[in-house]
Coordinates of C-alpha atoms and ligand atoms in Angstrom, one line a residue:
M28 CA 113.4 116.9 90.3
Q29 CA 110.4 114.8 89.8
E30 CA 110.1 111.5 91.6
K31 CA 110.0 108.6 89.3
Y32 CA 106.9 108.2 87.1
I33 CA 104.6 109.7 89.6
D34 CA 103.3 113.2 89.2
E35 CA 105.1 115.4 91.8
T36 CA 101.7 116.4 93.1
K37 CA 100.8 112.8 93.9
Q38 CA 103.8 112.2 96.2
G39 CA 102.3 111.5 99.6
E40 CA 98.8 111.8 98.3
A41 CA 96.3 109.9 100.3
F42 CA 93.7 107.9 98.4
A43 CA 90.3 106.8 99.4
I44 CA 87.2 105.3 98.0
A45 CA 83.9 104.2 99.5
E46 CA 84.3 100.5 100.0
R47 CA 82.2 98.4 102.3
P48 CA 79.5 100.2 104.1
E49 CA 79.6 97.7 107.0
N50 CA 83.2 98.5 107.7
G51 CA 83.6 100.5 110.9
K52 CA 87.3 101.3 111.1
K53 CA 89.1 103.9 109.1
L54 CA 92.4 103.6 107.4
F55 CA 94.5 106.6 106.2
L56 CA 97.0 105.4 103.6
E57 CA 99.6 107.5 102.0
S58 CA 102.0 106.4 99.3
Y59 CA 105.5 107.7 98.4
G60 CA 108.0 106.9 95.7
C61 CA 107.4 104.7 92.6
Q62 CA 104.3 103.3 90.9
M63 CA 105.0 100.0 92.6
N64 CA 104.3 101.5 96.0
F65 CA 101.0 103.0 94.7
S66 CA 100.1 99.6 93.3
D67 CA 101.1 97.8 96.6
S68 CA 98.9 100.3 98.5
E69 CA 95.9 99.0 96.6
I70 CA 96.8 95.4 97.7
V71 CA 97.1 96.6 101.3
A72 CA 93.7 98.4 101.1
S73 CA 92.2 95.2 99.8
I74 CA 93.6 93.1 102.6
L75 CA 92.5 95.6 105.2
N76 CA 89.1 96.0 103.6
E77 CA 88.5 92.4 104.7
Q78 CA 89.5 93.3 108.2
G79 CA 86.9 96.0 108.7
Y80 CA 88.8 99.0 107.4
N81 CA 87.6 101.5 104.8
T82 CA 90.0 104.1 103.6
T83 CA 89.6 107.8 104.4
L84 CA 91.1 111.1 103.2
K85 CA 90.6 112.7 106.7
V86 CA 93.7 111.8 108.7
E87 CA 92.0 113.1 111.9
E88 CA 89.3 110.4 111.8
A89 CA 91.8 107.6 111.2
D90 CA 92.1 104.5 113.5
L91 CA 95.1 103.4 111.4
I92 CA 97.6 105.6 109.6
L93 CA 99.9 103.8 107.1
L94 CA 102.7 105.4 105.1
N95 CA 104.0 103.3 102.2
T96 CA 107.5 104.5 102.0
C97 CA 110.4 104.9 99.6
S98 CA 114.2 104.6 100.3
I99 CA 115.6 105.3 96.8
R100 CA 117.2 108.6 97.8
E101 CA 117.9 110.2 101.1
K102 CA 115.4 112.9 100.4
A103 CA 112.6 110.4 100.0
E104 CA 113.3 109.1 103.5
Q105 CA 113.5 112.6 105.0
T106 CA 110.0 113.4 103.5
V107 CA 108.6 110.4 105.3
R108 CA 110.2 111.3 108.6
M109 CA 108.8 114.8 108.4
R110 CA 105.4 113.5 107.6
L111 CA 105.5 111.1 110.6
S112 CA 106.3 113.9 113.0
Q113 CA 103.1 115.6 112.0
F114 CA 101.1 112.7 113.5
K115 CA 102.6 113.2 117.0
K116 CA 99.9 115.3 118.5
Q117 CA 97.1 113.1 117.1
K118 CA 98.9 110.1 118.5
E119 CA 99.2 111.7 122.0
S120 CA 95.5 112.6 122.1
N121 CA 94.3 109.2 120.7
P122 CA 96.0 106.2 122.4
N123 CA 94.0 103.9 120.1
L124 CA 95.5 105.3 117.0
T125 CA 98.0 102.9 115.3
V126 CA 100.7 104.4 113.1
G127 CA 102.5 102.0 110.7
V128 CA 105.3 102.2 108.1
L129 CA 105.2 100.0 105.0
G130 CA 107.4 99.5 102.0
C131 CA 111.1 100.1 101.4
M132 CA 112.0 102.2 104.5
A133 CA 110.3 99.6 106.7
E134 CA 112.4 96.9 105.1
R135 CA 115.6 98.9 105.2
L136 CA 115.4 100.1 108.8
K137 CA 113.5 97.2 110.4
T138 CA 113.4 97.4 114.2
K139 CA 115.5 100.5 114.1
F140 CA 112.4 102.3 113.0
L141 CA 110.6 101.3 116.2
E142 CA 113.6 102.5 118.2
E143 CA 114.1 105.8 116.3
E144 CA 110.5 106.8 115.7
H145 CA 108.6 106.3 119.0
L146 CA 105.2 107.0 117.5
V147 CA 105.5 104.1 115.1
D148 CA 103.8 100.9 116.2
L149 CA 103.9 98.8 113.1
V150 CA 106.7 98.1 110.6
V151 CA 105.8 95.9 107.5
G152 CA 108.1 95.1 104.6
P153 CA 106.8 94.8 101.0
D154 CA 106.5 91.0 101.1
A155 CA 104.6 90.8 104.4
Y156 CA 101.3 92.5 103.7
R157 CA 99.3 89.3 104.1
D158 CA 100.4 89.3 107.7
L159 CA 98.8 92.7 108.4
P160 CA 95.7 91.2 110.1
N161 CA 97.9 89.3 112.6
L162 CA 100.2 92.3 113.1
L163 CA 97.3 94.6 113.8
K164 CA 96.1 92.2 116.5
E165 CA 99.4 92.6 118.2
T166 CA 99.3 96.4 118.1
E167 CA 95.7 96.3 119.4
G168 CA 97.1 94.5 122.4
G169 CA 99.4 97.5 122.9
R170 CA 102.6 95.9 121.5
D171 CA 104.7 97.0 118.6
A172 CA 104.6 94.7 115.6
I173 CA 107.0 94.0 112.8
N174 CA 107.3 91.7 109.8
V175 CA 110.0 92.4 107.3
I176 CA 110.6 88.9 106.0
L177 CA 111.3 89.0 102.3
S178 CA 109.8 86.2 100.2
K179 CA 111.0 84.3 97.1
E180 CA 107.5 83.5 96.1
E181 CA 105.1 86.2 97.2
T182 CA 103.4 88.0 94.2
Y183 CA 100.0 88.7 95.8
A184 CA 98.7 87.1 92.6
D185 CA 95.3 86.1 94.1
I186 CA 94.6 89.5 95.8
N187 CA 92.2 91.7 93.9
P188 CA 93.5 95.2 94.5
V189 CA 91.1 97.9 95.6
R190 CA 91.6 100.7 93.0
L191 CA 92.4 103.8 95.0
G192 CA 92.0 107.4 93.9
G193 CA 92.4 106.6 90.2
N194 CA 90.5 108.1 87.3
G195 CA 88.7 104.8 86.5
V196 CA 90.5 104.8 83.2
T197 CA 94.2 103.9 83.8
A198 CA 95.4 101.2 86.2
F199 CA 98.6 99.5 87.3
V200 CA 99.1 95.7 87.3
T201 CA 102.2 94.3 89.0
I202 CA 103.9 91.5 87.0
T203 CA 107.2 91.1 88.8
R204 CA 108.4 91.9 92.3
G205 CA 112.0 92.4 93.5
C206 CA 115.2 92.8 91.5
D207 CA 118.1 90.5 91.0
N208 CA 120.4 93.1 89.5
M209 CA 122.9 94.7 91.7
C210 CA 123.3 98.2 90.4
T211 CA 125.9 99.5 92.9
F212 CA 124.0 102.7 93.8
C213 CA 120.6 101.0 94.3
V214 CA 118.8 100.0 97.5
V215 CA 116.0 98.2 95.8
P216 CA 117.5 94.6 95.8
F217 CA 117.8 95.0 99.6
T218 CA 114.4 96.4 100.2
R219 CA 112.4 94.3 97.7
G220 CA 114.3 91.1 97.6
R221 CA 114.6 88.5 94.9
E222 CA 113.0 88.9 91.6
R223 CA 109.9 86.8 91.0
S224 CA 107.3 86.8 88.3
R225 CA 103.6 86.5 88.7
D226 CA 101.4 83.8 87.1
P227 CA 100.5 85.2 83.6
H228 CA 97.0 83.9 83.9
S229 CA 96.4 86.0 87.0
I230 CA 97.8 89.0 85.2
V231 CA 95.6 88.4 82.1
N232 CA 92.5 87.9 84.4
E233 CA 93.2 91.1 86.2
C234 CA 93.5 93.0 82.9
V235 CA 90.2 91.5 81.6
E236 CA 88.5 92.4 84.9
L237 CA 89.8 96.0 84.6
F238 CA 88.4 96.2 81.1
N239 CA 85.1 94.9 82.2
N240 CA 85.0 97.6 84.9
G241 CA 85.5 100.3 82.3
Y242 CA 89.3 100.8 82.4
K243 CA 90.9 101.7 79.1
E244 CA 94.6 101.5 79.9
V245 CA 96.8 99.2 81.9
T246 CA 100.5 99.6 82.9
L247 CA 102.3 96.4 83.6
L248 CA 104.7 97.1 86.4
G249 CA 108.0 95.7 87.7
Q250 CA 111.5 96.9 88.6
N251 CA 112.7 95.2 85.5
V252 CA 109.7 94.0 83.4
D253 CA 111.8 92.6 80.5
S254 CA 113.3 90.1 82.9
Y255 CA 109.8 88.6 83.4
L256 CA 109.9 84.8 83.3
W257 CA 107.1 82.4 84.4
Y258 CA 107.8 78.7 84.4
G259 CA 105.5 77.5 87.1
G260 CA 106.7 79.2 90.2
G261 CA 109.8 80.2 92.2
P262 CA 112.3 82.9 91.7
K263 CA 113.9 83.5 88.3
K264 CA 117.3 82.5 89.7
D265 CA 116.1 78.9 90.0
F266 CA 115.0 78.6 86.4
A267 CA 118.0 76.4 85.6
K268 CA 116.5 73.8 88.0
A269 CA 113.1 73.8 86.3
S270 CA 111.8 70.6 84.5
E271 CA 112.0 70.3 80.7
M272 CA 108.2 70.7 80.7
Q273 CA 108.4 73.9 82.7
K274 CA 111.1 75.2 80.4
A275 CA 109.1 74.4 77.3
T276 CA 106.0 76.2 78.5
A277 CA 107.8 79.2 80.1
V278 CA 106.4 82.6 79.4
N279 CA 108.8 85.5 78.8
F280 CA 108.0 89.3 78.7
S281 CA 107.2 89.5 75.0
N282 CA 105.0 86.4 75.3
L283 CA 103.2 88.0 78.2
L284 CA 102.7 91.3 76.3
A285 CA 101.2 89.4 73.4
M286 CA 98.9 87.5 75.8
V287 CA 97.6 90.7 77.4
A288 CA 97.3 92.6 74.1
T289 CA 95.2 89.8 72.7
A290 CA 93.1 89.3 75.8
V291 CA 92.1 93.0 76.0
P292 CA 92.3 94.3 72.4
D293 CA 90.4 97.5 73.2
M294 CA 92.6 98.4 76.0
R295 CA 95.9 100.4 75.8
I296 CA 98.9 98.6 77.3
R297 CA 102.0 100.2 78.7
F298 CA 104.8 98.8 80.8
S299 CA 107.5 100.0 83.1
T300 CA 110.4 99.8 83.9
S301 CA 112.6 98.3 81.2
N302 CA 116.2 97.5 81.8
P303 CA 118.4 97.8 78.7
Q304 CA 120.4 94.6 79.6
D305 CA 117.2 92.5 79.6
M306 CA 115.3 94.1 76.8
S307 CA 115.2 91.9 73.7
L308 CA 114.2 93.0 70.2
D309 CA 111.3 90.5 70.5
V310 CA 109.6 93.0 72.8
F311 CA 109.8 95.7 70.0
H312 CA 108.5 93.2 67.4
T313 CA 105.5 92.5 69.7
M314 CA 105.0 96.3 70.1
A315 CA 105.0 96.7 66.4
K316 CA 102.5 93.8 65.9
Y317 CA 99.8 95.0 68.3
D318 CA 98.2 98.5 67.9
N319 CA 97.1 98.5 71.4
I320 CA 100.6 98.3 72.9
C321 CA 101.7 101.9 73.3
K322 CA 104.8 103.0 71.4
Y323 CA 106.7 104.2 74.4
V324 CA 109.5 102.7 76.5
H325 CA 111.0 104.0 79.7
L326 CA 114.6 102.8 79.3
P327 CA 116.8 104.1 82.1
V328 CA 120.5 104.4 81.3
Q329 CA 121.8 106.2 84.3
S330 CA 124.9 107.5 82.5
G331 CA 126.3 107.9 79.0
S332 CA 129.8 106.9 80.1
D333 CA 131.2 103.4 79.9
N334 CA 133.3 104.1 83.0
M335 CA 130.3 105.0 85.0
L336 CA 128.1 102.2 83.6
K337 CA 130.8 99.8 84.8
A338 CA 131.1 101.4 88.2
M339 CA 127.3 101.2 88.5
N340 CA 127.4 97.5 87.5
R341 CA 125.0 98.1 84.7
Q342 CA 125.4 95.1 82.4
H343 CA 125.7 97.0 79.1
T344 CA 128.0 99.5 77.4
R345 CA 127.1 102.8 75.8
A346 CA 127.4 101.3 72.4
E347 CA 125.1 98.4 73.2
Y348 CA 122.5 100.7 74.6
L349 CA 122.6 102.9 71.5
S350 CA 122.5 99.9 69.2
L351 CA 119.4 98.7 71.1
I352 CA 117.7 102.1 70.6
N353 CA 118.6 102.2 66.9
E354 CA 117.3 98.7 66.2
A355 CA 114.2 99.5 68.2
K356 CA 113.6 102.6 66.1
K357 CA 113.8 100.5 62.9
I358 CA 111.3 98.0 64.2
V359 CA 108.9 100.6 65.7
P360 CA 109.6 103.8 63.9
E361 CA 107.2 105.9 66.0
V362 CA 108.7 104.7 69.3
A363 CA 109.5 107.2 72.0
F364 CA 112.0 106.8 74.8
S365 CA 112.5 108.3 78.3
Q366 CA 115.4 108.0 80.6
D367 CA 116.6 108.0 84.2
M368 CA 120.0 109.6 84.9
I369 CA 122.1 109.6 88.0
I370 CA 124.3 112.7 88.0
G371 CA 127.6 112.9 90.0
F372 CA 128.0 109.2 90.8
C373 CA 131.3 108.2 92.5
G374 CA 134.3 109.2 90.3
E375 CA 132.3 110.9 87.6
T376 CA 134.6 113.2 85.6
E377 CA 133.7 116.1 83.4
E378 CA 134.3 113.8 80.4
D379 CA 131.9 111.2 81.8
H380 CA 129.4 114.0 82.2
Q381 CA 129.9 115.1 78.6
D382 CA 129.3 111.5 77.5
T383 CA 125.9 111.6 79.2
L384 CA 125.0 114.8 77.4
S385 CA 126.1 113.4 74.0
L386 CA 124.2 110.2 74.6
M387 CA 121.0 112.1 75.4
R388 CA 121.4 114.1 72.1
E389 CA 121.9 110.9 70.2
V390 CA 118.8 109.2 71.6
E391 CA 116.6 112.3 71.7
Y392 CA 114.6 111.3 74.7
D393 CA 111.0 112.5 75.0
Y394 CA 111.3 112.9 78.8
G395 CA 113.8 112.3 81.5
Y396 CA 113.9 111.8 85.3
M397 CA 117.2 113.1 86.5
F398 CA 118.7 112.7 90.0
V399 CA 121.8 113.7 91.8
Y400 CA 123.5 110.6 93.2
S401 CA 122.4 110.0 96.8
E402 CA 124.5 107.5 98.7
R403 CA 122.4 104.7 100.3
P404 CA 123.6 102.8 103.3
G405 CA 124.4 99.1 102.7
T406 CA 124.7 99.4 98.9
P407 CA 127.8 98.2 97.1
A408 CA 128.7 101.8 96.2
H409 CA 128.4 102.8 99.9
K410 CA 130.6 100.0 100.9
K411 CA 133.3 100.2 98.2
M412 CA 133.3 103.6 96.6
E413 CA 133.6 107.2 97.6
D414 CA 130.8 109.7 97.1
D415 CA 133.4 112.1 96.0
I416 CA 131.7 114.6 93.7
P417 CA 131.2 117.9 95.5
A418 CA 127.6 119.0 95.8
D419 CA 128.0 122.1 93.8
I420 CA 129.4 120.2 90.8
K421 CA 126.6 117.7 91.1
Q422 CA 124.1 120.5 91.0
K423 CA 125.8 122.2 88.1
R424 CA 125.9 119.0 86.0
L425 CA 122.3 118.2 87.0
A426 CA 121.2 121.7 85.8
E427 CA 123.0 121.0 82.4
V428 CA 121.3 117.7 82.0
I429 CA 117.9 119.1 82.9
A430 CA 118.4 122.0 80.5
L431 CA 119.3 119.7 77.7
Q432 CA 116.4 117.4 78.4
G433 CA 114.2 120.4 78.2
E434 CA 115.5 121.2 74.7
L435 CA 115.1 117.6 73.6
S436 CA 111.5 117.3 75.0
R437 CA 110.5 120.5 73.3
S438 CA 111.8 119.4 70.0
R439 CA 110.3 115.9 70.4
M440 CA 106.9 117.5 71.3
K441 CA 107.3 119.7 68.2
S442 CA 107.6 116.6 66.0
Y443 CA 104.1 115.6 67.1
V444 CA 102.6 118.9 65.8
G445 CA 100.7 119.1 62.6
R446 CA 99.4 115.5 62.9
T447 CA 96.4 113.7 64.4
H448 CA 96.9 111.5 67.5
D449 CA 94.7 109.1 69.4
I450 CA 94.3 110.6 72.8
L451 CA 92.8 108.7 75.7
I452 CA 90.9 111.2 77.9
E453 CA 92.1 110.8 81.5
G454 CA 90.5 113.8 83.0
T455 CA 90.0 117.5 83.0
S456 CA 93.1 119.7 82.5
K457 CA 94.3 121.2 85.7
K458 CA 94.8 124.6 84.2
N459 CA 91.5 124.9 82.3
E460 CA 88.3 123.2 83.3
N461 CA 87.0 123.5 79.7
Q462 CA 89.8 121.3 78.4
W463 CA 90.5 117.6 78.6
K464 CA 93.8 116.1 79.4
G465 CA 95.1 112.8 78.0
R466 CA 98.1 111.1 76.4
N467 CA 99.0 109.9 73.0
S468 CA 100.6 106.5 72.4
Q469 CA 104.1 108.0 73.0
N470 CA 103.0 109.1 76.5
A471 CA 103.0 112.8 75.5
V472 CA 100.4 114.8 77.5
C473 CA 97.8 116.6 75.3
V474 CA 95.2 119.1 76.2
F475 CA 92.2 120.1 74.0
D476 CA 88.8 121.8 74.3
K477 CA 86.0 119.7 75.5
L478 CA 83.2 119.0 73.1
E479 CA 79.7 117.9 73.8
G480 CA 79.3 114.1 74.1
Q481 CA 83.0 113.5 75.0
K482 CA 83.7 111.9 78.4
I483 CA 86.6 110.5 80.5
G484 CA 87.8 107.2 79.1
D485 CA 87.0 108.1 75.4
M486 CA 89.7 107.7 72.8
V487 CA 89.5 110.8 70.7
S488 CA 91.3 111.7 67.5
V489 CA 93.0 115.0 68.2
F490 CA 94.8 117.3 65.8
V491 CA 97.8 118.8 67.5
Y492 CA 98.5 122.4 66.3
D493 CA 101.2 123.5 68.8
N494 CA 103.2 122.5 71.8
T495 CA 105.0 123.7 74.9
Q496 CA 108.0 121.9 76.4
G497 CA 105.9 119.2 78.0
T498 CA 102.4 119.5 76.5
L499 CA 100.7 119.1 73.1
L500 CA 98.0 121.6 72.3
G501 CA 95.2 120.1 70.2
R502 CA 91.6 120.2 69.0
T503 CA 89.2 117.4 68.3
A504 CA 89.8 116.3 64.7
E505 CA 86.9 116.3 62.2
Ligands
SAH605 N1 114.4 99.3 88.1 C1 114.7 100.5 87.6 C2 115.1 101.6 88.5 C3 114.5 101.6 89.9 S1 115.0 103.0 90.9 C4 115.9 100.3 86.5 O1 116.1 99.3 86.1 O2 116.5 101.2 86.2 C5 114.5 104.3 90.0 C6 115.5 105.3 89.6 O3 116.0 106.0 90.7 C7 116.7 104.7 88.9 O4 116.6 104.4 87.6 C8 117.8 105.7 89.2 O5 117.9 106.6 88.2 C9 117.3 106.4 90.5 N2 118.2 106.0 91.6 C10 118.3 104.7 92.2 N3 119.2 104.8 93.2 C11 119.6 106.0 93.3 C12 120.5 106.7 94.2 N4 121.2 106.0 95.1 N5 120.7 108.0 94.0 C13 120.1 108.7 93.0 N6 119.2 108.1 92.2 C14 119.0 106.8 92.3
F3S606 FE1 117.8 99.1 91.1 FE2 119.3 98.3 89.1 FE3 117.3 96.8 90.0 S1 118.4 100.4 89.4 S2 115.9 98.2 90.8 S3 119.2 97.3 91.0 S4 117.9 97.2 87.8

């Protein structure tokens, strides 16, 4: 199934843009996993730009190969190992080539990476990218270099990301890093450290700058955006120790959304990921108030069974989740939801599985990202629970969940037919070069015939006349 949020075809895609003509060295940078990694790669490219590196799409001409890696499931790690093995010949024939691993796998495996993968010279965790210039000096001297120190403060707030390989229309802006939840299946708290929020002014400034550079949509990113809290610095965990003044002027996620929506009124605003336990109704009221905040929430639930939610250490029940969804639909009637589900978690019974299916029917998700449980070393589930659901049962349940989501998506897409939608043109349709591709506020993809005078980045009023399971078919409205 699809990796989270990112188009399957983008996994492992290398991005490059012409940066500084005076730069002599070439960086080949590939990203795997979630949007956060793709966004972090833009920070890395920016840091290395200052060090004489321009990005390239041709791996064979690279002086430095970096893979920004994902640990969320075993398969994600296997993909990276396979990719690394493909650089072996190039490394043997070019002793000056440096190969580095960034991101979650670097953080999880640390020095083990250098022991296990001999062609890797450089291992850098997600909070240590500022140290890249020093680390590269070490590798130039022929030594391996590693920095996997996690930080309680680092947000890269002052680094202006180099926008890599995008369409010039939509961009990501990171607002929080790390995660303080301890979902028992999840490796993220171990690979990305404590949750910390970025200064809201630096976020607003970045959005304004994007708008001034022609961007039309921004997605605010974090592992758990609803938990955003800025009070003048430090990790969220230390908020209790903040001064009265800091507490009085603190900015939470719905405040931040309103700030961004006001600062860039002609830009669309999206956000991801929301966590049900931290999502307040305030966020939905803010969505309702500002037209430019898209009416779409990715709200992972992982399971529809209370037993499983408890075993996963998710801090809400099925009933609380459903009540949040129902309240949200009252506040923002046109809101669309998508889910993440983990299938076959430790101890999942057929009844638990049926609970997942019935919850999906109740919510009527527009989309879903569905995964078979993959045990991750070091997580609470790995330490204390047994990964006891046989692979064939996991696959059978996964197939049922995917089939149901297919039905739900089709019927949700159908509900958009016969109406006019504002579609932001993001590019040309992959299947037909005479058609544009874009999304409506609810994040549904829409294709429609190109008309003269239309261009990428335009917001077009499109009448939707039909749909497939995942796409709206439209034509420019009169
Ligand atoms: N911060 C997000 C999730 C980040 S991980 C949240 O609050 O939900 C992205 C998704 O990967 C998760 O939602 C989960 O569905 C899936 N995932 C995480 N760990 C997994 C594991 N061990 N096996 C299978 N899927 C997993
Ligand atoms: Fe992972 Fe749960 Fe955080 S899924 S990223 S520990 S909210």
